[in-house]
CSV table of C-alpha atoms and ligand atoms in Angstrom, one decimal:
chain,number,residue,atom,x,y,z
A,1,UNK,CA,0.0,0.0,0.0
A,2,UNK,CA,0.7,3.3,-0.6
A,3,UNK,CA,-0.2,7.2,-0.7
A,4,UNK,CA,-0.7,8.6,-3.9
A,5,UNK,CA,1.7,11.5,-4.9
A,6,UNK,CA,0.7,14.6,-2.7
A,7,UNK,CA,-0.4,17.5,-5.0
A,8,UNK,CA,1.4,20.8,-3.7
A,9,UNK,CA,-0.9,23.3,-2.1
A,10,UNK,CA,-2.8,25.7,-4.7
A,11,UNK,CA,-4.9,28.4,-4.0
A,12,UNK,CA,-8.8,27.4,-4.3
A,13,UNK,CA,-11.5,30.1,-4.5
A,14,UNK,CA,-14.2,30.6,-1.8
A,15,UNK,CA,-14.1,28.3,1.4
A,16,UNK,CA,-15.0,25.2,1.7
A,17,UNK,CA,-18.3,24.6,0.3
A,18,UNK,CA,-21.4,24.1,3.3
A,19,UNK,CA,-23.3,21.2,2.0
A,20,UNK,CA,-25.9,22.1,4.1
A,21,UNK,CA,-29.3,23.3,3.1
A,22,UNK,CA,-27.7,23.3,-0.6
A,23,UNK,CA,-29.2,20.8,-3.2
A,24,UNK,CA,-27.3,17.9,-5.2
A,25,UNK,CA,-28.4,15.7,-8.4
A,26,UNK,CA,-27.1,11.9,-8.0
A,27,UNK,CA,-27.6,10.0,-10.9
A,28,UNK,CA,-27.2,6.1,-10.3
A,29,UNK,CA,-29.1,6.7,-7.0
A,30,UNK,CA,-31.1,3.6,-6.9
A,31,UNK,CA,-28.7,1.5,-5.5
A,32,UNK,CA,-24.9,0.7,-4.7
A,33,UNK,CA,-22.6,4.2,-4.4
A,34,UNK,CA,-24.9,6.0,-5.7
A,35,UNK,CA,-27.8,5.6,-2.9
A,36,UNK,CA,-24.8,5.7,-0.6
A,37,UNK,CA,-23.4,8.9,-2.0
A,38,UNK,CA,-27.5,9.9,-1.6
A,39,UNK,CA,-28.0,8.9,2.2
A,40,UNK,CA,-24.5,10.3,3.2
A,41,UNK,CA,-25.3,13.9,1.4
A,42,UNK,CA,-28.8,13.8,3.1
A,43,UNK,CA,-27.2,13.2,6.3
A,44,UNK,CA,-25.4,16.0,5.8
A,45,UNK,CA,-28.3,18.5,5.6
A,46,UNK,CA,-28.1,18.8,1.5
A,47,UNK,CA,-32.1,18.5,-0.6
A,48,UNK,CA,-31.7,15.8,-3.1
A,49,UNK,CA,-32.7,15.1,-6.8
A,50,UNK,CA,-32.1,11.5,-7.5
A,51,UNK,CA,-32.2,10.2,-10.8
A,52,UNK,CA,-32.1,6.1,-12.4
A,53,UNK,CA,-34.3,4.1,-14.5
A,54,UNK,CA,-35.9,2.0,-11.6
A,55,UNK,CA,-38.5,4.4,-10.1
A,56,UNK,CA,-39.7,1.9,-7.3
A,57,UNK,CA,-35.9,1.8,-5.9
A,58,UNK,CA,-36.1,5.6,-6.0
A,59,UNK,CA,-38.9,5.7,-4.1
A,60,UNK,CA,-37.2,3.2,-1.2
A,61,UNK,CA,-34.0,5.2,-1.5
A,62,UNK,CA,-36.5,8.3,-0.8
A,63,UNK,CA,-38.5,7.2,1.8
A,64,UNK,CA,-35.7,5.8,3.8
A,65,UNK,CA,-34.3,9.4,3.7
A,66,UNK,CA,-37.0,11.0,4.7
A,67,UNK,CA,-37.0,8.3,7.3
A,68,UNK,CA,-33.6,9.1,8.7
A,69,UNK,CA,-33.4,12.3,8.0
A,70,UNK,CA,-36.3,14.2,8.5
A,71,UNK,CA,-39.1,15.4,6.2
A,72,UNK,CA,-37.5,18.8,6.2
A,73,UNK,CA,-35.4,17.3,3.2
A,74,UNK,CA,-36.5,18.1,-0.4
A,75,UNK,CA,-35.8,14.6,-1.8
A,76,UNK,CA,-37.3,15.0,-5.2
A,77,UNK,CA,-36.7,12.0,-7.9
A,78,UNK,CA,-36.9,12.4,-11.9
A,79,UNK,CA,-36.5,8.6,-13.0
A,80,UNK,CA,-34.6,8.5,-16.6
A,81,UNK,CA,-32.7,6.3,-18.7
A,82,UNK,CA,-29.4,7.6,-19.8
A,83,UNK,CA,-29.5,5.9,-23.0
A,84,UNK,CA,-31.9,7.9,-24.4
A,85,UNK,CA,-30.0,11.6,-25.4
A,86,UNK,CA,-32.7,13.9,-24.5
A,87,UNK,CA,-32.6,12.7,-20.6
A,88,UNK,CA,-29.8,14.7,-19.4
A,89,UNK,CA,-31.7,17.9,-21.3
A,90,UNK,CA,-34.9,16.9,-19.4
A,91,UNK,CA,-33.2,16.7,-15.7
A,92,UNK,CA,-32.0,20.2,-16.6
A,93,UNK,CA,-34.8,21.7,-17.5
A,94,UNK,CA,-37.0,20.1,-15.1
A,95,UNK,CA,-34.8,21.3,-12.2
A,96,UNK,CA,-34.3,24.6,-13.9
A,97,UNK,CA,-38.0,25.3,-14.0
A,98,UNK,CA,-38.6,23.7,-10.3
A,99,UNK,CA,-36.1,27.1,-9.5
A,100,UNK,CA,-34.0,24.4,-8.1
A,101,UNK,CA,-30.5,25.1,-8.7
A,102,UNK,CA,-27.8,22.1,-8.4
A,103,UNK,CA,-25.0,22.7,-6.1
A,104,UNK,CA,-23.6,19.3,-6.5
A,105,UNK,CA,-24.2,17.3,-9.6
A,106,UNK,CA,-22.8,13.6,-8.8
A,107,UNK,CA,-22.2,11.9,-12.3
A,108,UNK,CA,-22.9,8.2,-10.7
A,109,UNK,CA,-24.8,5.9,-13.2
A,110,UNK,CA,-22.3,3.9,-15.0
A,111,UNK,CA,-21.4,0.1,-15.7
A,112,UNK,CA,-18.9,-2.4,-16.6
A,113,UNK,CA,-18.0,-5.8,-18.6
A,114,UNK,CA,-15.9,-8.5,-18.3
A,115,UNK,CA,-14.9,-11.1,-21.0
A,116,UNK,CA,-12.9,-11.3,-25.1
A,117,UNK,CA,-13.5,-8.0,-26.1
A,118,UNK,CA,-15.1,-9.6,-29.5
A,119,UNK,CA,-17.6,-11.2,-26.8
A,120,UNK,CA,-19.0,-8.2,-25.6
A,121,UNK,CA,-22.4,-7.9,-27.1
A,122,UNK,CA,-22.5,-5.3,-29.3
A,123,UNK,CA,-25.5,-3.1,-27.5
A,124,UNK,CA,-23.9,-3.6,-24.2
A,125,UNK,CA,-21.1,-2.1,-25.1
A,126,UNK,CA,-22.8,0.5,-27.2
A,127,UNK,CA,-23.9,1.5,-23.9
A,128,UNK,CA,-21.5,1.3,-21.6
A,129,UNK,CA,-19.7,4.1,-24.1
A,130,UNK,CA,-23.1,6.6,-24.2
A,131,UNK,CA,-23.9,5.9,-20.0
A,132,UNK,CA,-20.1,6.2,-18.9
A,133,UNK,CA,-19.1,8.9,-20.9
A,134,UNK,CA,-21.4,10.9,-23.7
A,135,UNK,CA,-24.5,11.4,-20.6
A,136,UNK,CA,-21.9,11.8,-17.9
A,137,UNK,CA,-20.3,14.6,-20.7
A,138,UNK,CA,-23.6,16.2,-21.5
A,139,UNK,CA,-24.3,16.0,-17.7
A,140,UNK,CA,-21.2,18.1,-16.8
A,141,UNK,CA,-22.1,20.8,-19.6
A,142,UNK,CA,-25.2,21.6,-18.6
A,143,UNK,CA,-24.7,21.8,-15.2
A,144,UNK,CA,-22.0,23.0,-14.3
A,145,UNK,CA,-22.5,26.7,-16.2
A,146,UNK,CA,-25.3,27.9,-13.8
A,147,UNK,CA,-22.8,26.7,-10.8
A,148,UNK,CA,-19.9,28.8,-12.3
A,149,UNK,CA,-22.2,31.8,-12.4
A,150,UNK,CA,-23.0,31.4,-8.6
A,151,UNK,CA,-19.1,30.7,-8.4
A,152,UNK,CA,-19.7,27.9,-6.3
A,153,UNK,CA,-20.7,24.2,-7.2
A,154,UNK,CA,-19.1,20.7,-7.6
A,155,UNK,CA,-19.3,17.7,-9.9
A,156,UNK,CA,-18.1,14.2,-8.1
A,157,UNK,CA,-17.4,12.2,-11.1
A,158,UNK,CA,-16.9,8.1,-11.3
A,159,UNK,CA,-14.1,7.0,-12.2
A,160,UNK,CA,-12.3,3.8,-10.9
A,161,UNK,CA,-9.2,2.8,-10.1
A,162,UNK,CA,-9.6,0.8,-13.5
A,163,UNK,CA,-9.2,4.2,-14.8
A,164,UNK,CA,-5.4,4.2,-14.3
A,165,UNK,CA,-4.2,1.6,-17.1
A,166,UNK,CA,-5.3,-0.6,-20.2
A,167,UNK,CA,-7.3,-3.3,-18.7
A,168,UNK,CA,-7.2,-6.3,-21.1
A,169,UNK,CA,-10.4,-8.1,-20.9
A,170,UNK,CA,-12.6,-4.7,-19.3
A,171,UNK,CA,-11.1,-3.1,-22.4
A,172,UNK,CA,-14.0,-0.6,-23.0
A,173,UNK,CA,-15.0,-0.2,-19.2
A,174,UNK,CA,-11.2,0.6,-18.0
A,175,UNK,CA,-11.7,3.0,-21.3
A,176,UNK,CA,-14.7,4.7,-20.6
A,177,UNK,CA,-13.5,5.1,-16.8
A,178,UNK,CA,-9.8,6.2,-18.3
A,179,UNK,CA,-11.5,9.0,-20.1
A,180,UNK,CA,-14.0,10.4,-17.1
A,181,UNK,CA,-10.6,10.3,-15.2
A,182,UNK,CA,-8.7,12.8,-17.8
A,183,UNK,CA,-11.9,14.8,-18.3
A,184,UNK,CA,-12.5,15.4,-14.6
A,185,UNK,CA,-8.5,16.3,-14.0
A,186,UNK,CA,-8.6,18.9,-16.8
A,187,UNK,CA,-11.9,20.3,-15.4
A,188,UNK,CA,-10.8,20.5,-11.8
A,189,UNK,CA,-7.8,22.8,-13.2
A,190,UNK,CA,-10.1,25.0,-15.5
A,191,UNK,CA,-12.5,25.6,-12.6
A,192,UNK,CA,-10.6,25.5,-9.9
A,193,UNK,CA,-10.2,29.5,-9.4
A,194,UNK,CA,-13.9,30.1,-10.0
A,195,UNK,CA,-15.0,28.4,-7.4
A,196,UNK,CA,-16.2,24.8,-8.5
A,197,UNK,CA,-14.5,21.6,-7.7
A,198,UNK,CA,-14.5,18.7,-10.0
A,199,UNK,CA,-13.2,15.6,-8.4
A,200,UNK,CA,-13.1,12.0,-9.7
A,201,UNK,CA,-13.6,9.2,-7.4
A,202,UNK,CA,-11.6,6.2,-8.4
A,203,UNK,CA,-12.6,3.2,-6.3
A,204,UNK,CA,-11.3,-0.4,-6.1
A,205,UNK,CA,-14.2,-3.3,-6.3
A,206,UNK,CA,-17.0,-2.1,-3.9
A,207,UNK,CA,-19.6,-4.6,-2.8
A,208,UNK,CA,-22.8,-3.2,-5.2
A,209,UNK,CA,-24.5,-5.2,-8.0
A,210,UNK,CA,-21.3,-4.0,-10.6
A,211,UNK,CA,-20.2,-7.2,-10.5
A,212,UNK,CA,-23.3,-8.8,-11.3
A,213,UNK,CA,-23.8,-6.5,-13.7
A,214,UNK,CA,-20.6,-6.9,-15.3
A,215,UNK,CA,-21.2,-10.5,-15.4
A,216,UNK,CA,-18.3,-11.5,-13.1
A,217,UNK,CA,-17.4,-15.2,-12.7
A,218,UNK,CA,-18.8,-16.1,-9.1
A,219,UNK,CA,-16.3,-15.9,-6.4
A,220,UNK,CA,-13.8,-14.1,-8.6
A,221,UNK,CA,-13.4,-11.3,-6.2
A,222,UNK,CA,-13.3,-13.0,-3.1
A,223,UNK,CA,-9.2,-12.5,-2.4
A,224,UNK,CA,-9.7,-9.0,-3.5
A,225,UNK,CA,-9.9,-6.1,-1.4
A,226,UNK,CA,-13.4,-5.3,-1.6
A,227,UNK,CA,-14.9,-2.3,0.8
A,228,UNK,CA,-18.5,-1.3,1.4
A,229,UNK,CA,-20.1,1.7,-0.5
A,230,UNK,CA,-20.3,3.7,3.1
A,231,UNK,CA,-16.4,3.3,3.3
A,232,UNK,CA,-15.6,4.5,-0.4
A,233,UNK,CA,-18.3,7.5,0.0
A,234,UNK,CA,-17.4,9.2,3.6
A,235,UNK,CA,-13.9,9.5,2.3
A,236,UNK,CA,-14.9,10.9,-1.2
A,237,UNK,CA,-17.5,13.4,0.6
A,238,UNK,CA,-14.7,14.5,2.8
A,239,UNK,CA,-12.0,14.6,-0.2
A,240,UNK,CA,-14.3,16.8,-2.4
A,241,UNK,CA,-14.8,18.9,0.6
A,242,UNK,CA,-11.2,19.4,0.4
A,243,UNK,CA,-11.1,19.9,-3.2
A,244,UNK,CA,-9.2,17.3,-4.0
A,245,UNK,CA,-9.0,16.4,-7.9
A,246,UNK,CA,-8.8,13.1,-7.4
A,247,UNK,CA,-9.9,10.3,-4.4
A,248,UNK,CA,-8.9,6.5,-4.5
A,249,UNK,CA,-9.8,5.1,-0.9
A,250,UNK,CA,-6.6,4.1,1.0
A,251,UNK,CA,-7.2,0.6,1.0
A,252,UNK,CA,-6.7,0.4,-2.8
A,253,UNK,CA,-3.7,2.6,-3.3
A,254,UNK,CA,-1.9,-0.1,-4.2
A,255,UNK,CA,1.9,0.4,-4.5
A,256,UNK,CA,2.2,-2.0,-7.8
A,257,UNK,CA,-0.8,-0.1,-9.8
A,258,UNK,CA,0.5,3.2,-8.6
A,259,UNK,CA,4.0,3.2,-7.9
A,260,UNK,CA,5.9,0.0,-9.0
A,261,UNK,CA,4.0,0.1,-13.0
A,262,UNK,CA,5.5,3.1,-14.0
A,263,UNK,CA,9.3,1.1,-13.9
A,264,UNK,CA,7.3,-1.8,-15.9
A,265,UNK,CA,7.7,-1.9,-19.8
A,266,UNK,CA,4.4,-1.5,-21.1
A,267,UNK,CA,4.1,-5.2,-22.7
A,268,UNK,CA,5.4,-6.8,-19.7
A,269,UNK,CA,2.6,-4.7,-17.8
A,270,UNK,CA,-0.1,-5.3,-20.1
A,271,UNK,CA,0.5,-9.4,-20.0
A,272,UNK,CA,0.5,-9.1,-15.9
A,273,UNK,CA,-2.5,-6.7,-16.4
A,274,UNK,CA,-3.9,-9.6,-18.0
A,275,UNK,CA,-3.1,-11.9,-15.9
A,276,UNK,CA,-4.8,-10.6,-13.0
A,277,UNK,CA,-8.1,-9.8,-14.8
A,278,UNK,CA,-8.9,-13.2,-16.0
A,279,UNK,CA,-7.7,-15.2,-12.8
A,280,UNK,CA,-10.7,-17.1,-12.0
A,281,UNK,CA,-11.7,-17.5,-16.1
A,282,UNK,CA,-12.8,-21.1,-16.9
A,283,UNK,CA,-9.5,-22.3,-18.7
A,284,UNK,CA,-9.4,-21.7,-22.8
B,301,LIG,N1,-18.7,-1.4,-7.5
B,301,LIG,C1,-17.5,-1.3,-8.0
B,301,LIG,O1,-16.6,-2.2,-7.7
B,301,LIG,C2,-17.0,-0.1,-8.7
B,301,LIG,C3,-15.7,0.2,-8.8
B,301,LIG,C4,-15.3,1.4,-9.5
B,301,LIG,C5,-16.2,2.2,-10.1
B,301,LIG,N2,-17.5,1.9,-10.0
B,301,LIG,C6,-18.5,2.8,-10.6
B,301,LIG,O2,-19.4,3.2,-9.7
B,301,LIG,C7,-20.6,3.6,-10.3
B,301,LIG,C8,-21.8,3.1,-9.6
B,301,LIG,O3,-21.8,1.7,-9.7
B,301,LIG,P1,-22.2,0.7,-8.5
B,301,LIG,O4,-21.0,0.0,-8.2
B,301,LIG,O5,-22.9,1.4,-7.5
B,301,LIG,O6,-23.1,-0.4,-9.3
B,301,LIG,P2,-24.7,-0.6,-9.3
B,301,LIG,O7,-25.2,-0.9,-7.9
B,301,LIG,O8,-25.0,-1.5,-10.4
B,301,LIG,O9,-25.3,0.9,-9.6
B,301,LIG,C9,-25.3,1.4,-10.9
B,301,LIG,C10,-26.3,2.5,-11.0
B,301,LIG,O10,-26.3,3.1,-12.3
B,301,LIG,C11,-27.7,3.2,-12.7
B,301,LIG,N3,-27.8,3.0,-14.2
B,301,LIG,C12,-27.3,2.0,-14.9
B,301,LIG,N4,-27.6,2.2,-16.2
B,301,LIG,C13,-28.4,3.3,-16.3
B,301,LIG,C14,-29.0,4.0,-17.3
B,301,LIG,N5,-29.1,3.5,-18.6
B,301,LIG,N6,-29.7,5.2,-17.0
B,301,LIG,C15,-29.7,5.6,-15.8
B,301,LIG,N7,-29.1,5.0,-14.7
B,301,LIG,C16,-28.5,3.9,-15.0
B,301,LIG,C17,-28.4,2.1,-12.0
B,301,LIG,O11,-29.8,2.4,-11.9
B,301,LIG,P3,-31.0,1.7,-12.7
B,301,LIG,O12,-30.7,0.3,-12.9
B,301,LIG,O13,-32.2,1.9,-11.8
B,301,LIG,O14,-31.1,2.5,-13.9
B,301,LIG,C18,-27.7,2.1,-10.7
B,301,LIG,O15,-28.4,3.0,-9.8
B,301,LIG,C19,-20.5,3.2,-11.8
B,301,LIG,O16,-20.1,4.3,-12.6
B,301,LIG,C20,-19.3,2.2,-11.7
B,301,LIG,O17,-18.6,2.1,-12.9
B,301,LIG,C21,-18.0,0.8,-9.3
């Protein structure tokens, strides 16, 4: 293990941003980090718009606010499918004519797959591409103006730590990820005088339905370290609160992926890359 490279200080505008009373958008909110990310800004006093396709899971993620936090809490949720191009327009406009402006836009909603590359169904991946990166893009440009105007705001981005090398065998996902990585690093510079941070959290494997999703083989994370959403989202919260560019959770700093792979020729560390990804794979 490791600490990642500390960034030298830099001058930030404005203080550091009160959460409280102040309203964010999660997307992904209907389960895993993004209901996390959810409960643990409601807990903190902010008015929520939650967004995903499942509107009954919004509704639970909702009510158990309310539950814990008080009905004080504006917890307002717009259910949408990412796929479709028009749904990041129609969260904008629908907060915009609610007067409800977004302090904190969490782009959460996202998705992975394992396998041969030539495997990956065609649609899937199709998707991955449009949900990881073109919404989360679109997301980032329409929100983020009205925030600059205020000259306060903040976009918490996900990334992964499969954002930090070719992944053979996750070859779009680590992709995707590697790109809302790069994008969120440039736009925490541009921003970061006027007042809005843009941080990308990079977790290890977290214990949602990803892997599920991503069609895992079973058990194939079992000797990995794998922490629980709460873990990977109090540290993010607290990291963006910093305005930190960047947050991988300590736990999965590791000193090889970090450290150690910059000394590694690249086809040497592609073939271990490899190696590690499709341990567990029935035998070809
Ligand atoms: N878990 C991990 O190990 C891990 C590690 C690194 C990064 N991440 C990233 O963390 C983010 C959250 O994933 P998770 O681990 O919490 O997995 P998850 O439990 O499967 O959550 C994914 C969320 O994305 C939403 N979503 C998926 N497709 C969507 C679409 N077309 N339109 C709108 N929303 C959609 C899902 O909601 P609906 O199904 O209701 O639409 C769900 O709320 C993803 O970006 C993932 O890549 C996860």
């Amino acid at each position: 293990m490791n600490r990642l490279e500390k960034l030298p200080d830099i001058n930030y505008a404005g203080d550091k941003m009160d959460l409280n009373g102040k309203t964010a958008l999660v997307t992904g909110a209907s389960s895993g980090i993004g209901k996390e990310i959810a409960l643990q800004l409601a807990s903190r006093g902010m008015n929520l718009v939650i967004t995903a396709r499942n509107e009954e899971k919004l509704q639970e993620v909702a009510g158990s606010i309310r539950e814990k936090y008080g009905v004080n809490l504006d917890v307002r949720i717009i259910p949408g499918d990412l796929i479709d191009p028009a749904t990041p327009k129609k969260l904008f406009e629908m907060t915009k004519n609610n007067n409800t402006h977004i302090d904190l836009l969490v782009n959460n909603a996202g998705f992975g797959h394992i396998g041969d590359f030539e495997k990956e169904p065609y649609d899937k991946s199709y998707r991955m591409n449009e949900i990881n990166m073109v919404a989360l893009t679109s997301m980032c440009h329409l929100f983020i103006p009205p925030m600059l105007e205020k000259g306060e705001g903040g976009v918490i981005n996900l990334a992964s730590t499969a954002s930090f090398q070719p992944l053979p065998y996750m070859a779009v996902y680590a992709a995707t990820k590697a790109f809302v990585l790069n994008m969120s690093l440039a736009l925490w510079e541009e921003y970061r005088e006027r007042g809005v941070t843009v941080m990308a959290l990079c977790p290890g494997h977290t214990r949602t339905d990803f892997h599920k999703t991503a069609e895992f083989p079973e058990g194939k994370i079992q000797k990995e370290i794998v922490l629980e959403p709460d873990v990977v989202v109090k540290g993010a919260i607290e990291a963006f609160l910093k305005k930190e560019p960047l947050y991988v959770p300590e736990e999965q700093r590791s000193f090889l992926q970090f450290t150690l792979s910059k000394f590694i020729p690249l086809k040497k560390r592609l073939g271990m890359t490899a190696d590690i990804i499709t341990r567990g794979f029935p035998k070809r």
